[in-house]
């Protein structure tokens, strides 16, 4: 297997991603949309999620496709980013047809970055405007690292970020991942520059350092992060996507297995302090053909591996900024 053209989730044909960031706020929004509506599902494993319109993604619900997905900072305030995206979609005449009305379907998930040192004393919620700006900037190529929903994200010991990766399976299907890494846990071995995702790296996409030889102790008491009044600043939210023709039930299974990518790249993951969530998207550009169960299994595993790589790429690409409470990976001693 090899990466797609850009090693981004937008290597899945028809998908577009846009970012909007506010440096003073130390927060932002990332929007995934498509040239046409797409099948989507979701699986939540963390203990502190924040979401909008995720119930309708379950198999058996009326709406079969969505117009966009939103990943946002800002905790509950960030859910308003989806309203900005819905405004932009409605202006473009896109959405679910309900009689004479057009209703854009925009599920969203948020991460907690309210204690990351940014200016949070706004008089008016800024996330609606950020959501609209992110949607309007959507394209096939986008920046990762300290961008969009990853602008002020943090992990246990390092600044987090927005990551993305792609892979083309042996059967020719494209799988991609997009993630805002803001985890309670760590993405690297103790005292080591290598990433937990090291065994899955393709080329030198996050430094080419390989797997760590350090012993990782899951019982270590080191799981603390800085923040005003000891505030927790957590949650990793992600999207995995494929060009395969999957229904919502099959996409749900992809979302479930993709969580393995978080468990392989973040220690600990899915904690009571995280709202870890994975959306799965299927654009339906390619039919499964023969051996559909084997193809689906390969897609599920590819999604997990892609997400593990995207986590490391997001942290690797983060860049220093005034007021950061933690160092970036690039600031670690060699």
Short mmCIF file of C-alpha atoms in Angstrom, two decimals:
data_model
loop_
_atom_site.label_atom_id
_atom_site.label_comp_id
_atom_site.label_asym_id
_atom_site.label_seq_id
_atom_site.Cartn_x
_atom_site.Cartn_y
_atom_site.Cartn_z
CA UNK A 1 0.00 0.00 0.00
CA UNK A 2 1.07 3.58 -0.65
CA UNK A 3 -0.20 7.07 0.12
CA UNK A 4 -2.43 9.05 -2.20
CA UNK A 5 -1.23 12.05 -4.18
CA UNK A 6 -1.21 14.56 -1.31
CA UNK A 7 -1.22 12.19 1.69
CA UNK A 8 -4.40 13.95 2.80
CA UNK A 9 -8.00 12.85 3.32
CA UNK A 10 -8.86 14.79 0.16
CA UNK A 11 -7.08 12.12 -1.86
CA UNK A 12 -10.49 10.44 -1.60
CA UNK A 13 -12.06 11.84 -4.79
CA UNK A 14 -14.79 14.40 -4.29
CA UNK A 15 -13.85 15.47 -0.77
CA UNK A 16 -12.73 18.99 0.20
CA UNK A 17 -11.36 20.39 3.48
CA UNK A 18 -11.18 23.96 4.70
CA UNK A 19 -9.59 25.53 7.78
CA UNK A 20 -10.16 28.78 9.63
CA UNK A 21 -8.02 29.87 12.60
CA UNK A 22 -7.82 32.75 15.06
CA UNK A 23 -4.30 33.18 16.48
CA UNK A 24 -5.45 35.33 19.41
CA UNK A 25 -8.23 32.90 20.27
CA UNK A 26 -5.80 29.98 19.83
CA UNK A 27 -8.60 28.00 18.28
CA UNK A 28 -10.25 27.29 14.98
CA UNK A 29 -12.51 25.18 12.82
CA UNK A 30 -11.99 22.50 10.19
CA UNK A 31 -14.73 21.54 7.74
CA UNK A 32 -14.93 18.49 5.49
CA UNK A 33 -17.42 18.74 2.66
CA UNK A 34 -17.89 17.18 -0.75
CA UNK A 35 -18.85 17.96 -4.28
CA UNK A 36 -22.07 16.10 -3.45
CA UNK A 37 -23.63 14.66 -0.25
CA UNK A 38 -21.97 11.57 1.23
CA UNK A 39 -22.80 8.70 3.57
CA UNK A 40 -21.57 9.27 7.12
CA UNK A 41 -21.55 7.41 10.43
CA UNK A 42 -20.03 8.04 13.87
CA UNK A 43 -18.64 6.14 16.85
CA UNK A 44 -17.96 7.79 20.22
CA UNK A 45 -15.55 6.18 22.71
CA UNK A 46 -14.49 9.05 24.97
CA UNK A 47 -16.24 9.93 28.21
CA UNK A 48 -16.79 13.65 27.54
CA UNK A 49 -18.08 14.17 23.98
CA UNK A 50 -19.65 17.29 22.51
CA UNK A 51 -21.65 16.79 19.33
CA UNK A 52 -24.37 18.08 17.03
CA UNK A 53 -26.71 16.02 14.80
CA UNK A 54 -24.92 12.73 15.35
CA UNK A 55 -28.05 10.71 16.19
CA UNK A 56 -29.27 10.98 12.60
CA UNK A 57 -26.13 9.16 11.40
CA UNK A 58 -27.30 5.86 12.89
CA UNK A 59 -28.46 3.16 10.45
CA UNK A 60 -32.22 3.28 10.03
CA UNK A 61 -32.55 7.05 10.44
CA UNK A 62 -34.26 9.02 7.67
CA UNK A 63 -31.37 11.06 6.28
CA UNK A 64 -29.04 8.91 4.17
CA UNK A 65 -26.33 11.49 3.38
CA UNK A 66 -24.84 14.64 4.87
CA UNK A 67 -23.49 17.84 3.33
CA UNK A 68 -20.52 18.53 5.61
CA UNK A 69 -18.81 17.51 8.84
CA UNK A 70 -17.32 19.99 11.30
CA UNK A 71 -14.41 19.60 13.72
CA UNK A 72 -14.11 22.60 16.02
CA UNK A 73 -12.34 23.96 19.03
CA UNK A 74 -14.23 25.95 21.63
CA UNK A 75 -15.97 23.22 23.60
CA UNK A 76 -19.77 23.75 23.54
CA UNK A 77 -19.30 27.20 22.00
CA UNK A 78 -17.65 25.54 19.00
CA UNK A 79 -20.84 23.71 18.06
CA UNK A 80 -22.02 27.03 16.63
CA UNK A 81 -19.45 26.57 13.84
CA UNK A 82 -21.88 24.13 12.23
CA UNK A 83 -24.46 26.94 12.01
CA UNK A 84 -22.03 28.99 9.95
CA UNK A 85 -21.45 26.04 7.64
CA UNK A 86 -25.21 25.47 7.34
CA UNK A 87 -25.68 29.14 6.40
CA UNK A 88 -23.11 28.80 3.61
CA UNK A 89 -24.64 25.57 2.32
CA UNK A 90 -28.15 27.03 2.35
CA UNK A 91 -26.94 30.05 0.39
CA UNK A 92 -25.59 27.59 -2.19
CA UNK A 93 -28.94 25.77 -2.33
CA UNK A 94 -27.52 22.60 -0.81
CA UNK A 95 -29.22 20.43 1.76
CA UNK A 96 -31.93 17.87 2.53
CA UNK A 97 -35.13 18.57 0.63
CA UNK A 98 -38.09 18.82 3.01
CA UNK A 99 -41.03 20.09 0.97
CA UNK A 100 -40.25 23.68 -0.03
CA UNK A 101 -37.38 23.89 2.46
CA UNK A 102 -33.73 23.03 1.99
CA UNK A 103 -32.06 21.94 5.23
CA UNK A 104 -28.26 21.45 5.21
CA UNK A 105 -27.19 18.42 7.27
CA UNK A 106 -24.02 19.31 9.20
CA UNK A 107 -23.01 17.00 12.06
CA UNK A 108 -20.24 18.39 14.26
CA UNK A 109 -17.87 17.48 17.09
CA UNK A 110 -15.88 19.75 19.38
CA UNK A 111 -12.74 19.58 21.49
CA UNK A 112 -11.95 21.45 24.70
CA UNK A 113 -9.33 24.18 24.20
CA UNK A 114 -10.73 26.86 26.52
CA UNK A 115 -7.75 26.60 28.90
CA UNK A 116 -4.93 26.77 26.34
CA UNK A 117 -3.83 30.36 26.94
CA UNK A 118 -5.77 32.02 24.14
CA UNK A 119 -8.07 35.03 24.45
CA UNK A 120 -11.49 33.67 25.37
CA UNK A 121 -13.13 36.91 26.49
CA UNK A 122 -15.24 37.39 23.36
CA UNK A 123 -18.46 39.40 23.46
CA UNK A 124 -19.97 37.38 20.59
CA UNK A 125 -19.38 33.70 19.88
CA UNK A 126 -16.71 33.65 17.12
CA UNK A 127 -17.25 30.10 15.95
CA UNK A 128 -20.18 30.68 13.60
CA UNK A 129 -18.02 33.03 11.50
CA UNK A 130 -15.05 30.66 11.71
CA UNK A 131 -17.23 27.80 10.48
CA UNK A 132 -18.41 29.78 7.48
CA UNK A 133 -14.85 30.89 6.70
CA UNK A 134 -13.58 27.31 6.89
CA UNK A 135 -16.30 26.09 4.54
CA UNK A 136 -15.60 28.88 2.06
CA UNK A 137 -11.88 27.97 1.99
CA UNK A 138 -12.43 24.27 1.32
CA UNK A 139 -10.23 22.70 -1.32
CA UNK A 140 -8.27 19.58 -2.22
CA UNK A 141 -5.06 20.83 -0.56
CA UNK A 142 -4.99 22.23 2.98
CA UNK A 143 -2.47 22.87 5.74
CA UNK A 144 -1.96 20.59 8.74
CA UNK A 145 -0.36 21.19 12.14
CA UNK A 146 -1.37 24.37 13.99
CA UNK A 147 -4.34 24.95 11.72
CA UNK A 148 -8.12 24.83 11.91
CA UNK A 149 -9.45 22.79 14.81
CA UNK A 150 -5.84 21.95 15.74
CA UNK A 151 -4.73 25.58 16.14
CA UNK A 152 -4.37 25.53 19.93
CA UNK A 153 -4.65 21.81 20.54
CA UNK A 154 -2.44 20.12 23.13
CA UNK A 155 -1.43 16.60 24.08
CA UNK A 156 -0.01 15.48 27.41
CA UNK A 157 3.48 16.88 26.81
CA UNK A 158 3.41 18.60 23.42
CA UNK A 159 1.26 20.93 21.39
CA UNK A 160 -1.19 18.95 19.31
CA UNK A 161 -2.44 19.82 15.87
CA UNK A 162 -4.48 18.95 12.81
CA UNK A 163 -3.26 15.82 11.04
CA UNK A 164 -4.19 14.01 7.86
CA UNK A 165 -2.99 11.00 5.90
CA UNK A 166 -4.12 8.71 3.09
CA UNK A 167 -3.49 5.26 1.75
CA UNK A 168 -4.39 3.32 -1.39
CA UNK A 169 -5.23 -0.32 -0.69
CA UNK A 170 -4.11 -3.28 -2.76
CA UNK A 171 -7.61 -3.42 -4.29
CA UNK A 172 -7.25 0.21 -5.38
CA UNK A 173 -9.59 1.89 -2.88
CA UNK A 174 -8.48 5.17 -1.33
CA UNK A 175 -8.77 5.68 2.43
CA UNK A 176 -8.02 8.93 4.25
CA UNK A 177 -8.01 10.32 7.78
CA UNK A 178 -8.36 13.78 9.29
CA UNK A 179 -7.84 14.39 13.02
CA UNK A 180 -7.63 17.23 15.53
CA UNK A 181 -5.25 15.91 18.21
CA UNK A 182 -6.03 17.41 21.63
CA UNK A 183 -5.47 14.37 23.80
CA UNK A 184 -5.23 13.77 27.55
CA UNK A 185 -2.60 11.16 26.69
CA UNK A 186 0.81 11.25 25.05
CA UNK A 187 1.69 10.58 21.40
CA UNK A 188 5.33 9.65 22.10
CA UNK A 189 7.30 7.31 24.31
CA UNK A 190 8.57 8.78 27.62
CA UNK A 191 11.63 10.98 27.06
CA UNK A 192 11.75 9.96 23.41
CA UNK A 193 11.21 11.90 20.17
CA UNK A 194 9.72 8.88 18.43
CA UNK A 195 5.98 8.61 17.95
CA UNK A 196 3.84 5.72 19.15
CA UNK A 197 2.64 5.61 15.52
CA UNK A 198 6.22 4.95 14.37
CA UNK A 199 5.69 1.34 13.22
CA UNK A 200 3.03 2.51 10.74
CA UNK A 201 4.90 5.44 9.20
CA UNK A 202 5.16 5.57 5.41
CA UNK A 203 8.39 7.13 4.23
CA UNK A 204 9.42 10.01 6.49
CA UNK A 205 5.98 11.60 6.86
CA UNK A 206 6.58 12.37 10.55
CA UNK A 207 10.36 12.39 10.85
CA UNK A 208 11.34 8.89 9.78
CA UNK A 209 12.52 8.00 13.30
CA UNK A 210 10.96 4.55 13.33
CA UNK A 211 9.58 2.73 16.35
CA UNK A 212 10.65 3.60 19.88
CA UNK A 213 12.80 1.23 21.94
CA UNK A 214 11.65 2.88 25.18
CA UNK A 215 9.54 0.95 27.63
CA UNK A 216 6.05 2.43 27.93
CA UNK A 217 4.46 2.12 31.35
CA UNK A 218 0.65 2.51 31.16
CA UNK A 219 0.53 2.82 34.97
CA UNK A 220 2.77 5.89 35.00
CA UNK A 221 1.41 8.80 37.06
CA UNK A 222 2.74 11.37 34.57
CA UNK A 223 -0.60 12.01 32.88
CA UNK A 224 -0.97 15.72 33.73
CA UNK A 225 -1.28 18.81 31.57
CA UNK A 226 -0.90 22.51 32.31
CA UNK A 227 -3.83 24.86 32.28
CA UNK A 228 -5.43 27.62 34.35
CA UNK A 229 -6.71 26.18 37.64
CA UNK A 230 -5.53 22.74 36.52
CA UNK A 231 -8.14 22.68 33.75
CA UNK A 232 -8.27 19.61 31.51
CA UNK A 233 -7.82 20.35 27.80
CA UNK A 234 -8.75 17.20 26.00
CA UNK A 235 -10.54 15.32 23.19
CA UNK A 236 -9.34 13.94 19.88
CA UNK A 237 -11.90 14.16 17.09
CA UNK A 238 -11.43 12.55 13.70
CA UNK A 239 -12.88 11.68 10.32
CA UNK A 240 -11.94 8.66 8.20
CA UNK A 241 -13.12 8.41 4.62
CA UNK A 242 -13.13 6.07 1.64
CA UNK A 243 -14.26 6.16 -1.97
CA UNK A 244 -15.98 2.78 -1.53
CA UNK A 245 -19.76 2.42 -1.82
CA UNK A 246 -20.77 1.69 1.79
CA UNK A 247 -24.13 2.06 3.47
CA UNK A 248 -24.45 3.62 6.92
CA UNK A 249 -24.12 0.27 8.70
CA UNK A 250 -20.86 -0.53 6.92
CA UNK A 251 -19.57 3.00 7.51
CA UNK A 252 -20.43 2.61 11.20
CA UNK A 253 -18.19 -0.45 11.32
CA UNK A 254 -15.34 1.54 9.71
CA UNK A 255 -15.73 4.23 12.39
CA UNK A 256 -15.61 1.62 15.15
CA UNK A 257 -12.44 -0.07 13.88
CA UNK A 258 -10.77 3.27 13.10
CA UNK A 259 -10.68 3.94 16.86
CA UNK A 260 -7.90 1.34 16.97
CA UNK A 261 -5.79 4.02 15.29
CA UNK A 262 -6.25 6.32 18.28
CA UNK A 263 -5.39 3.51 20.70
CA UNK A 264 -2.18 2.78 18.74
CA UNK A 265 -1.06 6.41 18.62
CA UNK A 266 -2.20 7.97 21.94
CA UNK A 267 -1.60 6.60 25.45
CA UNK A 268 -3.99 6.62 27.21
CA UNK A 269 -6.88 7.17 24.81
CA UNK A 270 -10.67 7.10 25.27
CA UNK A 271 -10.37 8.35 28.86
CA UNK A 272 -13.21 9.85 30.94
CA UNK A 273 -11.61 13.26 30.26
CA UNK A 274 -11.64 12.89 26.47
CA UNK A 275 -14.56 13.08 24.07
CA UNK A 276 -12.80 10.87 21.51
CA UNK A 277 -14.97 10.47 18.43
CA UNK A 278 -14.54 9.18 14.87
CA UNK A 279 -16.79 9.99 11.93
CA UNK A 280 -16.65 7.68 8.89
CA UNK A 281 -17.43 8.88 5.38
CA UNK A 282 -18.12 6.89 2.21
CA UNK A 283 -18.41 8.77 -1.09
CA UNK A 284 -19.59 5.75 -3.11
CA UNK A 285 -17.32 6.42 -6.08
CA UNK A 286 -16.29 2.75 -6.34
CA UNK A 287 -18.37 -0.40 -5.95
CA UNK A 288 -16.98 -3.16 -3.74
CA UNK A 289 -17.21 -5.82 -6.45
CA UNK A 290 -16.18 -9.39 -5.61
CA UNK A 291 -15.34 -10.55 -2.08
CA UNK A 292 -17.09 -7.60 -0.39
CA UNK A 293 -16.44 -8.83 3.16
CA UNK A 294 -12.70 -9.13 2.54
CA UNK A 295 -12.63 -5.68 0.91
CA UNK A 296 -14.56 -4.15 3.80
CA UNK A 297 -12.16 -5.71 6.30
CA UNK A 298 -9.20 -4.25 4.41
CA UNK A 299 -10.87 -0.82 4.38
CA UNK A 300 -11.49 -0.97 8.14
CA UNK A 301 -7.89 -1.84 8.91
CA UNK A 302 -6.58 0.77 6.48
CA UNK A 303 -8.72 3.40 8.23
CA UNK A 304 -7.20 2.50 11.62
CA UNK A 305 -3.63 2.64 10.29
CA UNK A 306 -4.32 5.88 8.43
CA UNK A 307 -5.71 7.50 11.57
CA UNK A 308 -2.67 6.45 13.64
CA UNK A 309 -0.40 8.09 11.07
CA UNK A 310 -2.56 11.23 10.89
CA UNK A 311 -2.25 11.68 14.67
CA UNK A 312 1.55 11.74 14.46
CA UNK A 313 1.54 13.98 11.39
CA UNK A 314 -0.62 16.54 13.18
CA UNK A 315 1.70 16.79 16.18
CA UNK A 316 4.83 16.65 13.99
CA UNK A 317 3.59 19.59 11.88
CA UNK A 318 2.63 21.86 14.82
CA UNK A 319 4.62 25.09 14.99
CA UNK A 320 5.55 27.40 17.91
CA UNK A 321 3.28 30.36 18.61
CA UNK A 322 3.24 33.10 21.27
CA UNK A 323 1.52 31.99 24.44
CA UNK A 324 1.81 28.24 23.87
CA UNK A 325 1.66 26.37 27.18
CA UNK A 326 3.66 23.42 25.83
CA UNK A 327 6.54 22.95 23.39
CA UNK A 328 6.00 21.73 19.86
CA UNK A 329 7.63 18.51 18.66
CA UNK A 330 10.08 20.57 16.55
CA UNK A 331 11.34 22.24 19.73
CA UNK A 332 12.39 18.98 21.41
CA UNK A 333 16.16 18.42 21.72
CA UNK A 334 17.50 16.06 19.08
#
